[in-house]
C-alpha positions as a Python dict, from the first residue, in 0.01 Angstrom:
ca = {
    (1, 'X'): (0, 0, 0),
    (2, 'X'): (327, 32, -93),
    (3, 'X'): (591, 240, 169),
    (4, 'X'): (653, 606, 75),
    (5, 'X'): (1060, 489, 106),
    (6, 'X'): (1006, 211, -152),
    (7, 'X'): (844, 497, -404),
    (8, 'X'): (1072, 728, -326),
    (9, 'X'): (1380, 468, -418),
    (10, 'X'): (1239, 428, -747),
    (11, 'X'): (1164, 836, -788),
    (12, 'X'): (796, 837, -719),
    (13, 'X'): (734, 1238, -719),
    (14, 'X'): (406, 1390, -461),
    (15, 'X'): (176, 1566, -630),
    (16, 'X'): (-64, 1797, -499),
    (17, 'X'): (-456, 1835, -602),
    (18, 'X'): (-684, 2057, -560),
    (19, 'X'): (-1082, 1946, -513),
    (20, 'X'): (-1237, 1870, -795),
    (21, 'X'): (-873, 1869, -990),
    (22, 'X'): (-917, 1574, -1250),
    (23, 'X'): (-579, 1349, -1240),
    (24, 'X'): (-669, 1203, -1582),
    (25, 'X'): (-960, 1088, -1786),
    (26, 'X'): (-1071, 796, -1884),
    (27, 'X'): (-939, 736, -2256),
    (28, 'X'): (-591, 856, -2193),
    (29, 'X'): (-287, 645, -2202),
    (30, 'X'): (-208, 439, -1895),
    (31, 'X'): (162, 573, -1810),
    (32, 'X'): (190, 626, -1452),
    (33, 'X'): (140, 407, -1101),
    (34, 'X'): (-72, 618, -839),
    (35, 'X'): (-86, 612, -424),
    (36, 'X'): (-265, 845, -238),
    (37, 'X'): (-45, 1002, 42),
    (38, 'X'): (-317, 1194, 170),
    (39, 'X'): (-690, 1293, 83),
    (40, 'X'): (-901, 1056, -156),
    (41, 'X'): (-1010, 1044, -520),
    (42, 'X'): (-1302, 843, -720),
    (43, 'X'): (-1282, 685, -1023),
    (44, 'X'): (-1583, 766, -1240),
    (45, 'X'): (-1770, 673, -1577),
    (46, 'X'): (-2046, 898, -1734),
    (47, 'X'): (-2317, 739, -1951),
    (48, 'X'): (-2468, 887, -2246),
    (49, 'X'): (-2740, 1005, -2053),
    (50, 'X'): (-2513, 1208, -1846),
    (51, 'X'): (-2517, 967, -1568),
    (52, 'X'): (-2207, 914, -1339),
    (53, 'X'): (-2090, 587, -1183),
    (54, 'X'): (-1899, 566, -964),
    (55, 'X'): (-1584, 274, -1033),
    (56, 'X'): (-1397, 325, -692),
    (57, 'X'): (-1329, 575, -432),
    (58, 'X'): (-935, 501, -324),
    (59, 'X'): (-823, 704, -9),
    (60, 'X'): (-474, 677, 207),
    (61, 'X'): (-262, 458, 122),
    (62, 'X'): (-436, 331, -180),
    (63, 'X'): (-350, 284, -519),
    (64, 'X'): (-544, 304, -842),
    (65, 'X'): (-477, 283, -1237),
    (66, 'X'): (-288, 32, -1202),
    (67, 'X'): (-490, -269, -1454),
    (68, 'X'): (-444, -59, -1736),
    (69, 'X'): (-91, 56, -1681),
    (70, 'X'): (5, -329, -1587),
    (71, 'X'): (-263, -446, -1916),
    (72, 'X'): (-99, -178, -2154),
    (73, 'X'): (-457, -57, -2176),
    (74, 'X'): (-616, 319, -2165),
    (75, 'X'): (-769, 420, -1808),
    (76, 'X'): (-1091, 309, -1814),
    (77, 'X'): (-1243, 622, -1613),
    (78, 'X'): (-1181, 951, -1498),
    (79, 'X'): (-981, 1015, -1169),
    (80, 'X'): (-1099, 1354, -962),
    (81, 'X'): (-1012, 1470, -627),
    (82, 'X'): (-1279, 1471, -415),
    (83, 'X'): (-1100, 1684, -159),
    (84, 'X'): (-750, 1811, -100),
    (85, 'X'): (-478, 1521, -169),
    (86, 'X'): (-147, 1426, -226),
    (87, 'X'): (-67, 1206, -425),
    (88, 'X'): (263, 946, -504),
    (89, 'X'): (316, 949, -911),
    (90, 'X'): (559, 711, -1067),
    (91, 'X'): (633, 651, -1387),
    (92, 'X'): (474, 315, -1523),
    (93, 'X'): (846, 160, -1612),
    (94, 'X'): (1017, 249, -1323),
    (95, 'X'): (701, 85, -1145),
    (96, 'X'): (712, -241, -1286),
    (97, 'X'): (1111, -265, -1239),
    (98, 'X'): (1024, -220, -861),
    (99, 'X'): (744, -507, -929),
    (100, 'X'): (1029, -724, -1068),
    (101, 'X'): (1325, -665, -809),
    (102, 'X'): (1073, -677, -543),
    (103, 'X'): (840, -1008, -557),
    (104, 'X'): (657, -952, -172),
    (105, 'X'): (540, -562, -388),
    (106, 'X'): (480, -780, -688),
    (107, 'X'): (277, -1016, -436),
    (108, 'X'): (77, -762, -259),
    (109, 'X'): (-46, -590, -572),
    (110, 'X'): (-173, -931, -711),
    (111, 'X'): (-415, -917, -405),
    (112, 'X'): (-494, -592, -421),
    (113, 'X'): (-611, -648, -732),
    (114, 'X'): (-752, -993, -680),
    (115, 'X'): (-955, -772, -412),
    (116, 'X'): (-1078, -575, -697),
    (117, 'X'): (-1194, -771, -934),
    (118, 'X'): (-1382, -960, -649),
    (119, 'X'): (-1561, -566, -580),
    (120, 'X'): (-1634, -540, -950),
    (121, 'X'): (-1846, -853, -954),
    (122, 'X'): (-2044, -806, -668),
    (123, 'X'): (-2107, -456, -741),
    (124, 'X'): (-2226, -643, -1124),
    (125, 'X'): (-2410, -918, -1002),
    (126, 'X'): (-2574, -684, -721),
    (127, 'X'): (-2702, -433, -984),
    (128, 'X'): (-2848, -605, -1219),
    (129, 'X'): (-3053, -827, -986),
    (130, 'X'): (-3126, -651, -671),
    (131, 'X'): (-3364, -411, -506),
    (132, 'X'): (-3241, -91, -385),
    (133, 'X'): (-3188, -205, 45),
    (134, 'X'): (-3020, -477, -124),
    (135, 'X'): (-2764, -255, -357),
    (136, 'X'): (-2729, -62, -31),
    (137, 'X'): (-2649, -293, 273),
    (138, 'X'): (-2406, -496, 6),
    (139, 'X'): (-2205, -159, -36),
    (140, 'X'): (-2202, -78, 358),
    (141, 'X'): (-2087, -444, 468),
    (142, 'X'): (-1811, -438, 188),
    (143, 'X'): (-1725, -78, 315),
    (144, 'X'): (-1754, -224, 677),
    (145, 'X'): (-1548, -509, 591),
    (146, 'X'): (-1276, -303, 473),
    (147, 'X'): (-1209, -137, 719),
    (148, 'X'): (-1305, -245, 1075),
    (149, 'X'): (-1127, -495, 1275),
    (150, 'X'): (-1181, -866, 1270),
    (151, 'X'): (-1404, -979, 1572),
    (152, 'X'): (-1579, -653, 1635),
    (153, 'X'): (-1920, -555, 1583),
    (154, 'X'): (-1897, -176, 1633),
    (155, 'X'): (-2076, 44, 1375),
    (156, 'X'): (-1833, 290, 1156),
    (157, 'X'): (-1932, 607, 998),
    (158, 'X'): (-1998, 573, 613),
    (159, 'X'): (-1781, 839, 460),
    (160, 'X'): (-2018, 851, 119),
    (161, 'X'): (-2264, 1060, 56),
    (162, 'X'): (-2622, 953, -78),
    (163, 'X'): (-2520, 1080, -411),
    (164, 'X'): (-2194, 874, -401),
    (165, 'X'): (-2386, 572, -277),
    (166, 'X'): (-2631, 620, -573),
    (167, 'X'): (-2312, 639, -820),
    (168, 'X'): (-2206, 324, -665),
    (169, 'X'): (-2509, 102, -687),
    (170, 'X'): (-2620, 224, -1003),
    (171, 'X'): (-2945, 377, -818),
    (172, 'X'): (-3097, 761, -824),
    (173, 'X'): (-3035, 967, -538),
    (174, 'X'): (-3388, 1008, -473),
    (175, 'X'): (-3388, 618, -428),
    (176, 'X'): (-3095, 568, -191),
    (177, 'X'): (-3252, 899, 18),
    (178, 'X'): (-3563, 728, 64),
    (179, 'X'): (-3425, 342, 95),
    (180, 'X'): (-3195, 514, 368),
    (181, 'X'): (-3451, 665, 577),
    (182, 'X'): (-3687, 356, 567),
    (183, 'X'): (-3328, 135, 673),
    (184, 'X'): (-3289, 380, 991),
    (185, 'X'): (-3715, 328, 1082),
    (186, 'X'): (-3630, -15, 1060),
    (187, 'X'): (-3349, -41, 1316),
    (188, 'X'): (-3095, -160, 1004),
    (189, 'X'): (-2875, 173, 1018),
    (190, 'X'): (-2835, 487, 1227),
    (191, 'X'): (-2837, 845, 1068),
    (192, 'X'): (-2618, 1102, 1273),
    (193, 'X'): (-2710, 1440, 1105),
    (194, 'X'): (-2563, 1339, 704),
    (195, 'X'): (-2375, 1088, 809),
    (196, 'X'): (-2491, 673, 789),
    (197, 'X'): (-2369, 456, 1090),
    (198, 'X'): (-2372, 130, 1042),
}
Protein backbone atom coordinates (compact mmCIF):
# COMPACT_ATOMS: atom_id res chain seq x y z
CA UNK A 1 0.00 0.00 0.00
CA UNK A 2 1.66 2.72 1.24
CA UNK A 3 5.90 2.77 1.00
CA UNK A 4 7.70 1.71 4.22
CA UNK A 5 9.77 5.37 3.63
CA UNK A 6 6.45 7.31 3.58
CA UNK A 7 5.52 5.49 7.19
CA UNK A 8 8.61 5.80 8.42
CA UNK A 9 8.60 9.87 7.65
CA UNK A 10 5.61 10.15 9.64
CA UNK A 11 7.08 7.63 12.62
CA UNK A 12 5.22 4.51 11.74
CA UNK A 13 6.96 1.97 14.37
CA UNK A 14 7.24 -2.30 13.16
CA UNK A 15 5.78 -4.38 15.34
CA UNK A 16 6.28 -7.91 15.69
CA UNK A 17 3.48 -10.79 16.29
CA UNK A 18 3.49 -13.85 17.23
CA UNK A 19 0.71 -16.55 15.73
CA UNK A 20 -2.28 -16.36 17.11
CA UNK A 21 -1.17 -12.82 18.92
CA UNK A 22 -4.51 -10.71 18.79
CA UNK A 23 -3.57 -6.96 17.55
CA UNK A 24 -6.88 -5.68 18.97
CA UNK A 25 -10.47 -6.63 19.39
CA UNK A 26 -13.27 -5.64 18.02
CA UNK A 27 -14.94 -2.97 20.48
CA UNK A 28 -11.78 -1.09 21.19
CA UNK A 29 -11.08 2.39 20.16
CA UNK A 30 -9.91 2.95 16.60
CA UNK A 31 -6.42 4.85 17.27
CA UNK A 32 -3.89 3.51 15.03
CA UNK A 33 -3.34 2.97 10.94
CA UNK A 34 -2.00 -0.71 10.23
CA UNK A 35 0.27 -2.28 7.13
CA UNK A 36 1.49 -5.54 7.15
CA UNK A 37 5.30 -5.64 6.40
CA UNK A 38 5.38 -9.20 6.47
CA UNK A 39 3.11 -12.30 7.38
CA UNK A 40 -0.84 -11.88 7.31
CA UNK A 41 -3.68 -11.35 9.78
CA UNK A 42 -7.72 -11.88 9.58
CA UNK A 43 -10.19 -9.82 10.75
CA UNK A 44 -12.87 -11.80 12.58
CA UNK A 45 -16.47 -11.56 14.21
CA UNK A 46 -17.89 -14.31 16.59
CA UNK A 47 -21.66 -14.82 16.83
CA UNK A 48 -23.51 -15.70 19.82
CA UNK A 49 -23.45 -19.11 18.92
CA UNK A 50 -19.77 -19.13 19.01
CA UNK A 51 -19.46 -18.93 15.35
CA UNK A 52 -16.51 -17.06 13.64
CA UNK A 53 -16.63 -15.04 10.42
CA UNK A 54 -14.29 -14.23 8.88
CA UNK A 55 -14.30 -10.03 7.75
CA UNK A 56 -10.90 -10.06 5.79
CA UNK A 57 -7.64 -11.75 5.64
CA UNK A 58 -4.98 -8.70 4.77
CA UNK A 59 -1.39 -9.99 3.95
CA UNK A 60 1.88 -7.91 2.55
CA UNK A 61 1.53 -4.83 1.92
CA UNK A 62 -1.97 -4.45 3.09
CA UNK A 63 -3.65 -2.32 5.34
CA UNK A 64 -6.62 -2.76 7.64
CA UNK A 65 -8.59 -0.71 10.46
CA UNK A 66 -8.56 1.92 8.71
CA UNK A 67 -12.87 2.80 8.32
CA UNK A 68 -13.11 3.09 11.84
CA UNK A 69 -9.99 5.06 12.58
CA UNK A 70 -10.91 7.44 9.40
CA UNK A 71 -15.09 7.14 10.74
CA UNK A 72 -14.02 7.89 14.46
CA UNK A 73 -15.72 4.57 15.06
CA UNK A 74 -14.63 1.36 17.34
CA UNK A 75 -12.98 -1.63 15.25
CA UNK A 76 -15.59 -3.55 14.21
CA UNK A 77 -13.70 -7.07 14.69
CA UNK A 78 -10.90 -8.69 16.13
CA UNK A 79 -7.41 -8.64 14.36
CA UNK A 80 -5.15 -12.04 15.01
CA UNK A 81 -2.05 -13.17 13.43
CA UNK A 82 -2.46 -16.01 11.60
CA UNK A 83 1.26 -16.63 11.36
CA UNK A 84 4.44 -14.77 12.15
CA UNK A 85 4.17 -10.91 10.98
CA UNK A 86 5.37 -7.64 11.10
CA UNK A 87 3.55 -5.18 11.17
CA UNK A 88 3.75 -0.98 10.34
CA UNK A 89 1.74 0.88 13.39
CA UNK A 90 1.06 4.56 13.18
CA UNK A 91 -0.65 6.60 15.20
CA UNK A 92 -4.21 7.57 13.76
CA UNK A 93 -3.26 11.58 13.76
CA UNK A 94 -0.05 11.41 12.42
CA UNK A 95 -1.84 9.15 9.68
CA UNK A 96 -4.33 11.42 8.53
CA UNK A 97 -1.72 14.48 8.44
CA UNK A 98 0.17 12.21 5.89
CA UNK A 99 -3.48 11.74 4.16
CA UNK A 100 -3.68 15.57 4.02
CA UNK A 101 -0.04 16.65 2.83
CA UNK A 102 -0.13 13.79 0.54
CA UNK A 103 -3.41 13.72 -1.83
CA UNK A 104 -2.01 10.62 -4.47
CA UNK A 105 -1.90 8.48 -0.38
CA UNK A 106 -5.18 10.21 0.29
CA UNK A 107 -6.23 8.93 -3.36
CA UNK A 108 -5.08 5.44 -3.15
CA UNK A 109 -6.73 4.72 0.17
CA UNK A 110 -10.14 5.98 -1.25
CA UNK A 111 -9.79 2.92 -3.64
CA UNK A 112 -8.64 0.70 -1.43
CA UNK A 113 -11.46 1.19 0.35
CA UNK A 114 -13.87 1.67 -2.50
CA UNK A 115 -12.40 -2.01 -3.18
CA UNK A 116 -13.75 -2.94 0.10
CA UNK A 117 -16.89 -1.99 0.39
CA UNK A 118 -17.41 -3.52 -3.17
CA UNK A 119 -16.01 -7.18 -1.20
CA UNK A 120 -18.47 -6.55 1.60
CA UNK A 121 -21.47 -6.58 -0.70
CA UNK A 122 -20.78 -9.40 -2.68
CA UNK A 123 -19.73 -11.41 0.14
CA UNK A 124 -23.68 -10.01 1.56
CA UNK A 125 -25.57 -10.47 -1.37
CA UNK A 126 -23.71 -13.96 -2.03
CA UNK A 127 -24.69 -15.31 1.45
CA UNK A 128 -27.87 -14.71 1.86
CA UNK A 129 -28.96 -16.01 -1.55
CA UNK A 130 -26.66 -18.62 -2.75
CA UNK A 131 -25.89 -22.29 -2.59
CA UNK A 132 -22.73 -23.41 -1.19
CA UNK A 133 -20.52 -23.96 -5.05
CA UNK A 134 -21.90 -20.65 -5.47
CA UNK A 135 -20.49 -18.95 -2.00
CA UNK A 136 -17.36 -20.84 -3.05
CA UNK A 137 -16.34 -20.13 -6.75
CA UNK A 138 -17.46 -16.23 -5.90
CA UNK A 139 -14.67 -16.24 -3.12
CA UNK A 140 -11.94 -18.06 -5.45
CA UNK A 141 -12.55 -15.68 -8.60
CA UNK A 142 -12.43 -12.55 -6.22
CA UNK A 143 -9.25 -14.19 -4.64
CA UNK A 144 -8.11 -14.96 -8.29
CA UNK A 145 -8.85 -11.59 -9.37
CA UNK A 146 -6.76 -10.09 -6.84
CA UNK A 147 -4.04 -11.31 -7.45
CA UNK A 148 -3.15 -12.79 -10.88
CA UNK A 149 -2.22 -10.85 -13.84
CA UNK A 150 -4.56 -9.34 -16.36
CA UNK A 151 -4.79 -11.59 -19.57
CA UNK A 152 -3.77 -14.85 -18.02
CA UNK A 153 -5.65 -17.83 -17.33
CA UNK A 154 -3.21 -19.77 -15.12
CA UNK A 155 -4.63 -21.36 -11.94
CA UNK A 156 -3.08 -19.94 -8.42
CA UNK A 157 -2.92 -21.76 -5.24
CA UNK A 158 -5.74 -20.72 -2.71
CA UNK A 159 -3.87 -19.84 0.42
CA UNK A 160 -7.25 -20.52 2.75
CA UNK A 161 -8.01 -23.28 4.36
CA UNK A 162 -11.56 -25.04 4.24
CA UNK A 163 -12.19 -23.70 7.64
CA UNK A 164 -11.22 -20.14 6.52
CA UNK A 165 -13.29 -20.53 3.38
CA UNK A 166 -16.26 -21.62 5.62
CA UNK A 167 -15.61 -18.34 7.88
CA UNK A 168 -15.75 -16.46 4.74
CA UNK A 169 -18.93 -17.61 3.08
CA UNK A 170 -20.80 -17.96 6.10
CA UNK A 171 -20.91 -21.95 5.44
CA UNK A 172 -19.84 -25.08 7.91
CA UNK A 173 -16.71 -26.67 7.27
CA UNK A 174 -18.29 -29.88 6.70
CA UNK A 175 -20.11 -28.04 3.75
CA UNK A 176 -17.19 -26.35 1.98
CA UNK A 177 -15.19 -30.02 2.52
CA UNK A 178 -17.76 -31.74 0.71
CA UNK A 179 -18.78 -28.80 -1.98
CA UNK A 180 -14.86 -28.86 -2.58
CA UNK A 181 -14.44 -32.39 -3.36
CA UNK A 182 -17.59 -32.61 -5.61
CA UNK A 183 -15.94 -29.06 -7.50
CA UNK A 184 -12.55 -31.15 -8.13
CA UNK A 185 -14.94 -34.54 -9.59
CA UNK A 186 -16.36 -32.04 -11.66
CA UNK A 187 -13.28 -30.63 -13.42
CA UNK A 188 -14.16 -26.92 -11.67
CA UNK A 189 -10.95 -26.96 -9.29
CA UNK A 190 -7.81 -29.02 -8.67
CA UNK A 191 -6.84 -30.29 -5.09
CA UNK A 192 -2.93 -30.64 -4.63
CA UNK A 193 -2.67 -32.48 -1.22
CA UNK A 194 -4.63 -29.38 1.19
CA UNK A 195 -4.19 -27.00 -1.08
CA UNK A 196 -7.23 -25.71 -3.85
CA UNK A 197 -5.89 -24.73 -7.38
CA UNK A 198 -7.93 -22.91 -9.23
Amino acid sequence: MFPSKILEKYHAKLVSLSKDQVLFRGGDKARDYFQIEEGSVKMFIVSSDGQEFIQGIFSKGESFGEPALIGNFPYPGNVVAIEKSRIWKLRGDLFLQMLKDNFDLHMKMDQVLCQRLRYKSMVLSEISSYEPEHRIVTLLNYFKQKNIKPGTSDKIIVPYTRQQLADMSGLRVETVIRTVKKMEKDGKLLLDGHKIKF
